[in-house]
Structures are given as structure tokens and as C-alpha cells.
Amino acid sequence: MERSSGTASARLQRVEAEGRLAVKRAARGSVIDRLYQSGAAKIRFPSPSDKTVCEAVLINTAGGLTGGDRLYWILHAGTATKLVCTSQACERIYRSRDSEPARLSVRISVGDNARLDWLPQETILFDGCALERSFDADLAPSASLLIVEAFVFGRTAMGEIVNQADVKDRWTVRRGGQLVFADAVRFTGNDVDNRLRRRAVAKGDRALATVALIAPNAERYLSLIREEFPDIACSAFAGKLLARMTATGAQDLRRVLIPLAEKLSNGNALPKVWAV
């Protein structure tokens, strides 16, 4: 039998997954209204200590993302509900064989007098990874949204260094249909680690986090955060609080990130999966 000498490689199987969740108000608190799961996207519901809150653990059963993968999360907190969303583990973005990015999309809507806390564990970036991530939120005028997002460039305990990457991260938040917050970060090229060493970027740290609280009372936390976390860059105005921090690695980052997130959650502990 004559074998083909073609050089085109077969396309590997890719993740195409979507998870959707909507919660509504009931007599006992916030309960599931609609739930949809496909592909590697799964959502589980542990029992939180505060029974008025719906806690959702988002799971990517593929164990990570690489070039060509697609993962979508669509989340809605209905009127007067409380929804806390976290991830079962750190998301991992692996090397892309052909520079095609993994695409991760998060779409959130929060109703009147409702609150949603977006608390995924860190995203670990590996050398040669390619990622396009978007986060879009639409809030009612009286709604509240807490966002905690962190990137870790390689596993420092393993001595990993990320030199090559193509990472694009975009956030938009609208309140009452008006854009109130937008942020965009990009790391691309073959000298990512050198860029992280720049004083104006991360001073050599390889773990970066951004925390944003969009809420009618967000400014009231500013003096508290500046007093208790003096090394964090933080500002607040017009119903928004923004904090940024860096650390040498994931564990050092967590030592600051966890208590900060708990302060902005009115003293409530983070979901237990953060301690696993």
C-alpha cells in the first residue's frame, strides 16, 4: 500500500464546551433557575455556610486549555439573589502547537439588588501558550459584582519560566447599559519573562492579580484596604474599586489575595475549594 507523503498534520480533537447558569430568588434564598452543561464544562453546587447564597463550582473536565479549545461560561444572578462562582482548580493554558489561541469567554448579568462574586482560582500560563480571554458583565443599576482574577506565569516551584506567550485578556462592565469599567492586558512575544522583570510591569514577580468591585458602596472599602494592605495599588471612585498586586509565585499571591477578597465579600470566607 502506498502511503501518503503529505505534510499536513491531522487536527487534534479540541474542547468545545459551554456552561450556563441562572439563579432566582426563592423563600429559602438563591436557587437554580436554569442550568445547561455541554462538553467539558460542568457546574457543581456545594452547600455553603450561608444558605441564602448559591455557590457554583465551575469545572473544566479537560484539565486545561490549549490552542483551538473553546470554553464559554454564561452566568445570571436574578433580582435580589446572591451567586458565588469559583473554579474547582487552577485553569491551565498549555503550549499551542500552531499558535492558534485557546478562547475563554465569560458573560455575566446581574439583576437589581443582586450580587455576583466571580472568584476563580489562578490561571497558570505555560511557555508557548496562546490565550484570548474575554469577560463581559451587564449590571442593573443597584447590582454588585466582585471580580478576582490572577495570572501565574509558570510554576515557580518547578523552576518554569515563560518566555514565549500570546495572551490577550479583555474586560468590560456595563451598568444600566453604560460602560463603567474596561480593562485590557496583553503579553505577547518571545521575551515575556524579561518584560515581567521591568519595574513598571512586575519587578520580576511572576504572579499578577486584579481585583475589581463594582457596587454602589464600593468606595467605602478604600481606606480599609489601604490601611490593611499597604503594598497593594488601590483606587476607588464612582461606584468602583480597583486593586492590583504582584507576587513571586502563586502561594505568596494567595497570602494577600485571599484576605483581600474576603474583606470585599463582607468578611465571608472564600469557597472551600480554594483551600484544597
PDB file of C-alpha atoms in Angstrom:
ATOM      1  CA  MET A   1       0.000   0.000   0.000  1.00  0.00           C
ATOM      2  CA  GLU A   2       1.355   3.388  -0.948  1.00  0.00           C
ATOM      3  CA  ARG A   3       1.487   5.792   1.945  1.00  0.00           C
ATOM      4  CA  SER A   4       0.693   9.468   1.639  1.00  0.00           C
ATOM      5  CA  SER A   5       3.681  11.766   1.851  1.00  0.00           C
ATOM      6  CA  GLY A   6       1.573  14.826   2.646  1.00  0.00           C
ATOM      7  CA  THR A   7       2.937  17.101   5.347  1.00  0.00           C
ATOM      8  CA  ALA A   8      -0.383  18.339   6.681  1.00  0.00           C
ATOM      9  CA  SER A   9      -0.903  17.088  10.218  1.00  0.00           C
ATOM     10  CA  ALA A  10      -4.242  15.764  11.375  1.00  0.00           C
ATOM     11  CA  ARG A  11      -6.236  18.177  13.508  1.00  0.00           C
ATOM     12  CA  LEU A  12      -6.383  17.005  17.089  1.00  0.00           C
ATOM     13  CA  GLN A  13      -9.639  16.824  18.995  1.00  0.00           C
ATOM     14  CA  ARG A  14     -10.455  20.131  20.660  1.00  0.00           C
ATOM     15  CA  VAL A  15     -12.558  21.212  23.609  1.00  0.00           C
ATOM     16  CA  GLU A  16     -15.867  22.850  22.665  1.00  0.00           C
ATOM     17  CA  ALA A  17     -17.681  23.421  25.938  1.00  0.00           C
ATOM     18  CA  GLU A  18     -20.316  25.700  27.413  1.00  0.00           C
ATOM     19  CA  GLY A  19     -21.851  26.086  30.851  1.00  0.00           C
ATOM     20  CA  ARG A  20     -24.865  28.283  31.596  1.00  0.00           C
ATOM     21  CA  LEU A  21     -26.395  29.049  34.962  1.00  0.00           C
ATOM     22  CA  ALA A  22     -29.191  31.353  36.111  1.00  0.00           C
ATOM     23  CA  VAL A  23     -30.336  31.730  39.712  1.00  0.00           C
ATOM     24  CA  LYS A  24     -33.554  33.200  41.077  1.00  0.00           C
ATOM     25  CA  ARG A  25     -34.908  34.296  44.432  1.00  0.00           C
ATOM     26  CA  ALA A  26     -36.951  31.806  46.451  1.00  0.00           C
ATOM     27  CA  ALA A  27     -38.193  31.653  50.027  1.00  0.00           C
ATOM     28  CA  ARG A  28     -35.047  29.835  51.180  1.00  0.00           C
ATOM     29  CA  GLY A  29     -32.653  32.081  49.276  1.00  0.00           C
ATOM     30  CA  SER A  30     -30.969  31.953  45.866  1.00  0.00           C
ATOM     31  CA  VAL A  31     -31.759  28.782  43.925  1.00  0.00           C
ATOM     32  CA  ILE A  32     -31.076  27.366  40.470  1.00  0.00           C
ATOM     33  CA  ASP A  33     -33.454  28.664  37.817  1.00  0.00           C
ATOM     34  CA  ARG A  34     -31.774  27.302  34.665  1.00  0.00           C
ATOM     35  CA  LEU A  35     -28.758  25.058  34.145  1.00  0.00           C
ATOM     36  CA  TYR A  36     -27.069  23.899  30.946  1.00  0.00           C
ATOM     37  CA  GLN A  37     -23.804  21.982  30.524  1.00  0.00           C
ATOM     38  CA  SER A  38     -22.078  20.701  27.397  1.00  0.00           C
ATOM     39  CA  GLY A  39     -18.727  19.143  26.612  1.00  0.00           C
ATOM     40  CA  ALA A  40     -16.074  19.556  29.283  1.00  0.00           C
ATOM     41  CA  ALA A  41     -17.987  22.323  31.107  1.00  0.00           C
ATOM     42  CA  LYS A  42     -19.574  21.104  34.343  1.00  0.00           C
ATOM     43  CA  ILE A  43     -21.096  23.022  37.254  1.00  0.00           C
ATOM     44  CA  ARG A  44     -21.463  21.626  40.776  1.00  0.00           C
ATOM     45  CA  PHE A  45     -23.220  23.113  43.789  1.00  0.00           C
ATOM     46  CA  PRO A  46     -21.714  22.558  47.249  1.00  0.00           C
ATOM     47  CA  SER A  47     -23.663  23.652  50.304  1.00  0.00           C
ATOM     48  CA  PRO A  48     -22.272  26.993  51.551  1.00  0.00           C
ATOM     49  CA  SER A  49     -22.426  28.082  55.181  1.00  0.00           C
ATOM     50  CA  ASP A  50     -24.701  30.979  54.168  1.00  0.00           C
ATOM     51  CA  LYS A  51     -27.818  29.205  52.917  1.00  0.00           C
ATOM     52  CA  THR A  52     -29.114  32.343  51.186  1.00  0.00           C
ATOM     53  CA  VAL A  53     -26.215  32.132  48.706  1.00  0.00           C
ATOM     54  CA  CYS A  54     -25.969  29.897  45.650  1.00  0.00           C
ATOM     55  CA  GLU A  55     -22.375  28.683  45.290  1.00  0.00           C
ATOM     56  CA  ALA A  56     -21.340  27.294  41.905  1.00  0.00           C
ATOM     57  CA  VAL A  57     -18.084  25.462  41.227  1.00  0.00           C
ATOM     58  CA  LEU A  58     -17.126  25.613  37.550  1.00  0.00           C
ATOM     59  CA  ILE A  59     -15.198  22.620  36.230  1.00  0.00           C
ATOM     60  CA  ASN A  60     -13.281  22.066  33.015  1.00  0.00           C
ATOM     61  CA  THR A  61     -13.009  18.276  32.877  1.00  0.00           C
ATOM     62  CA  ALA A  62     -10.409  18.546  30.102  1.00  0.00           C
ATOM     63  CA  GLY A  63      -7.909  19.628  32.756  1.00  0.00           C
ATOM     64  CA  GLY A  64      -6.745  22.704  30.866  1.00  0.00           C
ATOM     65  CA  LEU A  65      -6.898  24.523  27.541  1.00  0.00           C
ATOM     66  CA  THR A  66      -4.616  24.600  24.526  1.00  0.00           C
ATOM     67  CA  GLY A  67      -4.709  26.035  21.011  1.00  0.00           C
ATOM     68  CA  GLY A  68      -8.111  25.680  19.366  1.00  0.00           C
ATOM     69  CA  ASP A  69     -10.057  24.939  22.555  1.00  0.00           C
ATOM     70  CA  ARG A  70     -13.244  26.913  23.270  1.00  0.00           C
ATOM     71  CA  LEU A  71     -14.799  27.305  26.717  1.00  0.00           C
ATOM     72  CA  TYR A  72     -17.797  29.540  27.453  1.00  0.00           C
ATOM     73  CA  TRP A  73     -19.429  30.417  30.788  1.00  0.00           C
ATOM     74  CA  ILE A  74     -22.740  32.339  30.827  1.00  0.00           C
ATOM     75  CA  LEU A  75     -23.988  33.303  34.300  1.00  0.00           C
ATOM     76  CA  HIS A  76     -27.026  35.253  35.510  1.00  0.00           C
ATOM     77  CA  ALA A  77     -27.917  36.379  39.025  1.00  0.00           C
ATOM     78  CA  GLY A  78     -31.602  37.302  39.111  1.00  0.00           C
ATOM     79  CA  THR A  79     -33.220  40.064  41.141  1.00  0.00           C
ATOM     80  CA  ALA A  80     -32.213  40.069  44.834  1.00  0.00           C
ATOM     81  CA  THR A  81     -30.048  36.946  44.539  1.00  0.00           C
ATOM     82  CA  LYS A  82     -26.512  36.140  45.675  1.00  0.00           C
ATOM     83  CA  LEU A  83     -24.334  33.989  43.428  1.00  0.00           C
ATOM     84  CA  VAL A  84     -20.725  32.996  44.125  1.00  0.00           C
ATOM     85  CA  CYS A  85     -18.826  31.384  41.238  1.00  0.00           C
ATOM     86  CA  THR A  86     -15.435  29.764  41.612  1.00  0.00           C
ATOM     87  CA  SER A  87     -13.399  27.075  39.867  1.00  0.00           C
ATOM     88  CA  GLN A  88     -12.574  23.578  41.062  1.00  0.00           C
ATOM     89  CA  ALA A  89      -8.870  24.126  40.361  1.00  0.00           C
ATOM     90  CA  CYS A  90      -6.472  26.470  38.629  1.00  0.00           C
ATOM     91  CA  GLU A  91      -7.132  26.728  34.906  1.00  0.00           C
ATOM     92  CA  ARG A  92      -4.075  25.748  32.881  1.00  0.00           C
ATOM     93  CA  ILE A  93      -3.220  27.196  29.484  1.00  0.00           C
ATOM     94  CA  TYR A  94      -0.801  24.852  27.738  1.00  0.00           C
ATOM     95  CA  ARG A  95       1.536  25.326  24.794  1.00  0.00           C
ATOM     96  CA  SER A  96      -0.197  25.882  21.460  1.00  0.00           C
ATOM     97  CA  ARG A  97       1.224  23.659  18.706  1.00  0.00           C
ATOM     98  CA  ASP A  98       0.378  26.070  15.874  1.00  0.00           C
ATOM     99  CA  SER A  99      -0.058  29.444  17.648  1.00  0.00           C
ATOM    100  CA  GLU A 100      -3.854  29.139  17.459  1.00  0.00           C
ATOM    101  CA  PRO A 101      -5.225  30.529  20.730  1.00  0.00           C
ATOM    102  CA  ALA A 102      -7.446  28.896  23.270  1.00  0.00           C
ATOM    103  CA  ARG A 103     -10.566  31.018  23.686  1.00  0.00           C
ATOM    104  CA  LEU A 104     -12.214  31.510  27.060  1.00  0.00           C
ATOM    105  CA  SER A 105     -15.343  33.652  27.281  1.00  0.00           C
ATOM    106  CA  VAL A 106     -17.242  34.718  30.411  1.00  0.00           C
ATOM    107  CA  ARG A 107     -20.572  36.555  30.131  1.00  0.00           C
ATOM    108  CA  ILE A 108     -22.284  37.733  33.289  1.00  0.00           C
ATOM    109  CA  SER A 109     -25.543  39.544  34.021  1.00  0.00           C
ATOM    110  CA  VAL A 110     -26.667  40.703  37.469  1.00  0.00           C
ATOM    111  CA  GLY A 111     -30.192  41.876  38.288  1.00  0.00           C
ATOM    112  CA  ASP A 112     -31.478  44.596  40.623  1.00  0.00           C
ATOM    113  CA  ASN A 113     -30.257  44.336  44.231  1.00  0.00           C
ATOM    114  CA  ALA A 114     -28.342  41.169  43.321  1.00  0.00           C
ATOM    115  CA  ARG A 115     -24.683  40.340  43.829  1.00  0.00           C
ATOM    116  CA  LEU A 116     -22.340  38.038  41.941  1.00  0.00           C
ATOM    117  CA  ASP A 117     -18.826  37.180  43.116  1.00  0.00           C
ATOM    118  CA  TRP A 118     -16.525  35.898  40.357  1.00  0.00           C
ATOM    119  CA  LEU A 119     -13.764  34.070  42.259  1.00  0.00           C
ATOM    120  CA  PRO A 120     -11.933  31.598  40.010  1.00  0.00           C
ATOM    121  CA  GLN A 121      -8.606  30.229  41.162  1.00  0.00           C
ATOM    122  CA  GLU A 122      -5.467  31.322  39.333  1.00  0.00           C
ATOM    123  CA  THR A 123      -4.882  30.808  35.625  1.00  0.00           C
ATOM    124  CA  ILE A 124      -1.480  29.164  35.088  1.00  0.00           C
ATOM    125  CA  LEU A 125       0.244  30.078  31.830  1.00  0.00           C
ATOM    126  CA  PHE A 126       2.795  27.700  30.327  1.00  0.00           C
ATOM    127  CA  ASP A 127       5.611  28.565  27.933  1.00  0.00           C
ATOM    128  CA  GLY A 128       4.335  28.806  24.366  1.00  0.00           C
ATOM    129  CA  CYS A 129       0.703  29.282  25.369  1.00  0.00           C
ATOM    130  CA  ALA A 130      -1.808  31.328  23.383  1.00  0.00           C
ATOM    131  CA  LEU A 131      -4.996  32.631  25.013  1.00  0.00           C
ATOM    132  CA  GLU A 132      -7.773  35.043  24.112  1.00  0.00           C
ATOM    133  CA  ARG A 133      -9.991  35.651  27.113  1.00  0.00           C
ATOM    134  CA  SER A 134     -12.980  37.973  27.350  1.00  0.00           C
ATOM    135  CA  PHE A 135     -15.042  38.945  30.373  1.00  0.00           C
ATOM    136  CA  ASP A 136     -18.259  40.887  29.760  1.00  0.00           C
ATOM    137  CA  ALA A 137     -20.689  41.865  32.513  1.00  0.00           C
ATOM    138  CA  ASP A 138     -24.018  43.683  32.380  1.00  0.00           C
ATOM    139  CA  LEU A 139     -25.278  45.027  35.725  1.00  0.00           C
ATOM    140  CA  ALA A 140     -28.562  46.531  36.805  1.00  0.00           C
ATOM    141  CA  PRO A 141     -28.183  49.970  38.468  1.00  0.00           C
ATOM    142  CA  SER A 142     -28.377  48.534  42.011  1.00  0.00           C
ATOM    143  CA  ALA A 143     -26.373  45.354  41.344  1.00  0.00           C
ATOM    144  CA  SER A 144     -22.928  44.457  42.726  1.00  0.00           C
ATOM    145  CA  LEU A 145     -20.094  42.489  41.135  1.00  0.00           C
ATOM    146  CA  LEU A 146     -16.794  41.348  42.654  1.00  0.00           C
ATOM    147  CA  ILE A 147     -14.116  40.135  40.226  1.00  0.00           C
ATOM    148  CA  VAL A 148     -10.936  38.352  41.312  1.00  0.00           C
ATOM    149  CA  GLU A 149      -8.609  37.234  38.515  1.00  0.00           C
ATOM    150  CA  ALA A 150      -4.974  36.118  38.689  1.00  0.00           C
ATOM    151  CA  PHE A 151      -2.340  35.009  36.187  1.00  0.00           C
ATOM    152  CA  VAL A 152       0.644  32.878  37.187  1.00  0.00           C
ATOM    153  CA  PHE A 153       3.467  32.669  34.631  1.00  0.00           C
ATOM    154  CA  GLY A 154       4.768  29.126  35.030  1.00  0.00           C
ATOM    155  CA  ARG A 155       5.042  27.051  38.190  1.00  0.00           C
ATOM    156  CA  THR A 156       7.811  28.703  40.166  1.00  0.00           C
ATOM    157  CA  ALA A 157       8.282  25.660  42.430  1.00  0.00           C
ATOM    158  CA  MET A 158       9.126  23.653  39.295  1.00  0.00           C
ATOM    159  CA  GLY A 159      11.563  26.287  38.051  1.00  0.00           C
ATOM    160  CA  GLU A 160       9.421  27.016  34.996  1.00  0.00           C
ATOM    161  CA  ILE A 161       9.912  30.239  33.055  1.00  0.00           C
ATOM    162  CA  VAL A 162       7.518  31.602  30.448  1.00  0.00           C
ATOM    163  CA  ASN A 163       9.442  33.274  27.662  1.00  0.00           C
ATOM    164  CA  GLN A 164       7.034  32.869  24.755  1.00  0.00           C
ATOM    165  CA  ALA A 165       3.324  33.592  25.031  1.00  0.00           C
ATOM    166  CA  ASP A 166       0.454  35.311  23.271  1.00  0.00           C
ATOM    167  CA  VAL A 167      -2.086  36.303  25.914  1.00  0.00           C
ATOM    168  CA  LYS A 168      -4.901  38.783  25.368  1.00  0.00           C
ATOM    169  CA  ASP A 169      -7.286  39.497  28.241  1.00  0.00           C
ATOM    170  CA  ARG A 170     -10.199  41.932  27.914  1.00  0.00           C
ATOM    171  CA  TRP A 171     -12.806  43.017  30.492  1.00  0.00           C
ATOM    172  CA  THR A 172     -15.884  45.204  30.072  1.00  0.00           C
ATOM    173  CA  VAL A 173     -18.530  46.005  32.682  1.00  0.00           C
ATOM    174  CA  ARG A 174     -21.726  47.918  31.952  1.00  0.00           C
ATOM    175  CA  ARG A 175     -24.188  49.291  34.474  1.00  0.00           C
ATOM    176  CA  GLY A 176     -27.634  50.173  33.217  1.00  0.00           C
ATOM    177  CA  GLY A 177     -26.318  49.770  29.676  1.00  0.00           C
ATOM    178  CA  GLN A 178     -23.483  52.294  30.171  1.00  0.00           C
ATOM    179  CA  LEU A 179     -19.829  51.256  30.096  1.00  0.00           C
ATOM    180  CA  VAL A 180     -18.390  51.848  33.587  1.00  0.00           C
ATOM    181  CA  PHE A 181     -15.234  49.728  33.534  1.00  0.00           C
ATOM    182  CA  ALA A 182     -12.896  48.417  30.851  1.00  0.00           C
ATOM    183  CA  ASP A 183      -9.506  46.789  31.113  1.00  0.00           C
ATOM    184  CA  ALA A 184      -7.205  45.088  28.628  1.00  0.00           C
ATOM    185  CA  VAL A 185      -3.919  43.262  29.157  1.00  0.00           C
ATOM    186  CA  ARG A 186      -1.641  41.737  26.546  1.00  0.00           C
ATOM    187  CA  PHE A 187       1.547  39.704  26.850  1.00  0.00           C
ATOM    188  CA  THR A 188       2.967  38.607  23.536  1.00  0.00           C
ATOM    189  CA  GLY A 189       6.329  37.747  22.011  1.00  0.00           C
ATOM    190  CA  ASN A 190       9.460  35.804  22.914  1.00  0.00           C
ATOM    191  CA  ASP A 191      10.626  37.951  25.833  1.00  0.00           C
ATOM    192  CA  VAL A 192       7.716  37.737  28.270  1.00  0.00           C
ATOM    193  CA  ASP A 193       9.903  36.942  31.283  1.00  0.00           C
ATOM    194  CA  ASN A 194      12.142  39.928  30.535  1.00  0.00           C
ATOM    195  CA  ARG A 195       9.087  42.163  30.415  1.00  0.00           C
ATOM    196  CA  LEU A 196       7.921  40.870  33.781  1.00  0.00           C
ATOM    197  CA  ARG A 197      11.279  41.938  35.202  1.00  0.00           C
ATOM    198  CA  ARG A 198      10.627  45.574  34.320  1.00  0.00           C
ATOM    199  CA  ARG A 199       9.894  47.748  37.323  1.00  0.00           C
ATOM    200  CA  ALA A 200       6.807  49.244  35.700  1.00  0.00           C
ATOM    201  CA  VAL A 201       5.378  45.772  34.966  1.00  0.00           C
ATOM    202  CA  ALA A 202       6.029  43.289  37.793  1.00  0.00           C
ATOM    203  CA  LYS A 203       9.600  43.852  39.093  1.00  0.00           C
ATOM    204  CA  GLY A 204      10.418  40.206  38.410  1.00  0.00           C
ATOM    205  CA  ASP A 205       7.297  38.780  40.039  1.00  0.00           C
ATOM    206  CA  ARG A 206       5.515  36.046  38.098  1.00  0.00           C
ATOM    207  CA  ALA A 207       2.078  36.125  39.727  1.00  0.00           C
ATOM    208  CA  LEU A 208      -0.278  39.023  38.965  1.00  0.00           C
ATOM    209  CA  ALA A 209      -3.801  39.694  40.183  1.00  0.00           C
ATOM    210  CA  THR A 210      -6.515  42.241  39.545  1.00  0.00           C
ATOM    211  CA  VAL A 211      -9.459  42.717  41.887  1.00  0.00           C
ATOM    212  CA  ALA A 212     -12.427  44.896  40.979  1.00  0.00           C
ATOM    213  CA  LEU A 213     -15.558  45.667  42.969  1.00  0.00           C
ATOM    214  CA  ILE A 214     -18.349  47.388  41.083  1.00  0.00           C
ATOM    215  CA  ALA A 215     -21.038  48.248  43.612  1.00  0.00           C
ATOM    216  CA  PRO A 216     -22.991  51.280  44.835  1.00  0.00           C
ATOM    217  CA  ASN A 217     -20.897  51.315  48.042  1.00  0.00           C
ATOM    218  CA  ALA A 218     -17.520  50.315  46.587  1.00  0.00           C
ATOM    219  CA  GLU A 219     -15.680  53.465  47.695  1.00  0.00           C
ATOM    220  CA  ARG A 220     -16.257  52.774  51.385  1.00  0.00           C
ATOM    221  CA  TYR A 221     -13.677  49.970  51.277  1.00  0.00           C
ATOM    222  CA  LEU A 222     -10.822  52.150  50.030  1.00  0.00           C
ATOM    223  CA  SER A 223      -9.471  53.430  53.361  1.00  0.00           C
ATOM    224  CA  LEU A 224      -9.730  49.952  54.894  1.00  0.00           C
ATOM    225  CA  ILE A 225      -7.816  48.324  52.033  1.00  0.00           C
ATOM    226  CA  ARG A 226      -5.097  50.979  52.063  1.00  0.00           C
ATOM    227  CA  GLU A 227      -4.676  50.602  55.827  1.00  0.00           C
ATOM    228  CA  GLU A 228      -4.624  46.784  55.975  1.00  0.00           C
ATOM    229  CA  PHE A 229      -2.906  46.120  52.617  1.00  0.00           C
ATOM    230  CA  PRO A 230      -0.419  48.988  52.184  1.00  0.00           C
ATOM    231  CA  ASP A 231       1.542  47.241  49.419  1.00  0.00           C
ATOM    232  CA  ILE A 232      -1.471  46.945  47.118  1.00  0.00           C
ATOM    233  CA  ALA A 233      -2.122  49.586  44.476  1.00  0.00           C
ATOM    234  CA  CYS A 234      -5.757  50.562  45.004  1.00  0.00           C
ATOM    235  CA  SER A 235      -8.146  53.313  43.942  1.00  0.00           C
ATOM    236  CA  ALA A 236     -11.896  53.872  44.088  1.00  0.00           C
ATOM    237  CA  PHE A 237     -14.366  56.283  42.518  1.00  0.00           C
ATOM    238  CA  ALA A 238     -17.880  56.400  41.046  1.00  0.00           C
ATOM    239  CA  GLY A 239     -19.011  53.059  42.454  1.00  0.00           C
ATOM    240  CA  LYS A 240     -15.830  51.184  41.519  1.00  0.00           C
ATOM    241  CA  LEU A 241     -12.821  49.892  43.434  1.00  0.00           C
ATOM    242  CA  LEU A 242      -9.765  48.542  41.629  1.00  0.00           C
ATOM    243  CA  ALA A 243      -6.745  46.828  43.186  1.00  0.00           C
ATOM    244  CA  ARG A 244      -3.674  45.304  41.557  1.00  0.00           C
ATOM    245  CA  MET A 245      -0.896  43.235  43.088  1.00  0.00           C
ATOM    246  CA  THR A 246       2.057  41.058  42.170  1.00  0.00           C
ATOM    247  CA  ALA A 247       3.981  38.308  43.986  1.00  0.00           C
ATOM    248  CA  THR A 248       6.865  35.945  43.345  1.00  0.00           C
ATOM    249  CA  GLY A 249       4.516  32.983  42.922  1.00  0.00           C
ATOM    250  CA  ALA A 250       1.019  31.656  43.483  1.00  0.00           C
ATOM    251  CA  GLN A 251       1.375  30.898  47.196  1.00  0.00           C
ATOM    252  CA  ASP A 252       2.747  34.343  48.017  1.00  0.00           C
ATOM    253  CA  LEU A 253      -0.035  35.894  45.960  1.00  0.00           C
ATOM    254  CA  ARG A 254      -2.706  33.938  47.819  1.00  0.00           C
ATOM    255  CA  ARG A 255      -1.451  35.179  51.188  1.00  0.00           C
ATOM    256  CA  VAL A 256      -2.630  38.638  50.182  1.00  0.00           C
ATOM    257  CA  LEU A 257      -5.341  37.881  47.633  1.00  0.00           C
ATOM    258  CA  ILE A 258      -7.480  35.655  49.869  1.00  0.00           C
ATOM    259  CA  PRO A 259      -7.833  38.066  52.833  1.00  0.00           C
ATOM    260  CA  LEU A 260      -8.400  40.955  50.416  1.00  0.00           C
ATOM    261  CA  ALA A 261     -11.204  39.107  48.630  1.00  0.00           C
ATOM    262  CA  GLU A 262     -12.758  38.172  51.964  1.00  0.00           C
ATOM    263  CA  LYS A 263     -12.752  41.810  53.085  1.00  0.00           C
ATOM    264  CA  LEU A 264     -14.559  42.792  49.898  1.00  0.00           C
ATOM    265  CA  SER A 265     -17.016  39.919  50.472  1.00  0.00           C
ATOM    266  CA  ASN A 266     -18.152  41.483  53.761  1.00  0.00           C
ATOM    267  CA  GLY A 267     -15.960  39.111  55.759  1.00  0.00           C
ATOM    268  CA  ASN A 268     -17.310  35.923  54.177  1.00  0.00           C
ATOM    269  CA  ALA A 269     -14.761  33.153  53.631  1.00  0.00           C
ATOM    270  CA  LEU A 270     -13.855  32.167  50.096  1.00  0.00           C
ATOM    271  CA  PRO A 271     -15.326  28.890  48.783  1.00  0.00           C
ATOM    272  CA  LYS A 272     -13.710  25.810  50.323  1.00  0.00           C
ATOM    273  CA  VAL A 273     -12.203  24.696  47.006  1.00  0.00           C
ATOM    274  CA  TRP A 274      -9.660  27.496  47.476  1.00  0.00           C
ATOM    275  CA  ALA A 275      -8.245  25.513  50.407  1.00  0.00           C
ATOM    276  CA  VAL A 276      -7.944  22.200  48.548  1.00  0.00           C
TER     277      VAL A 276
END
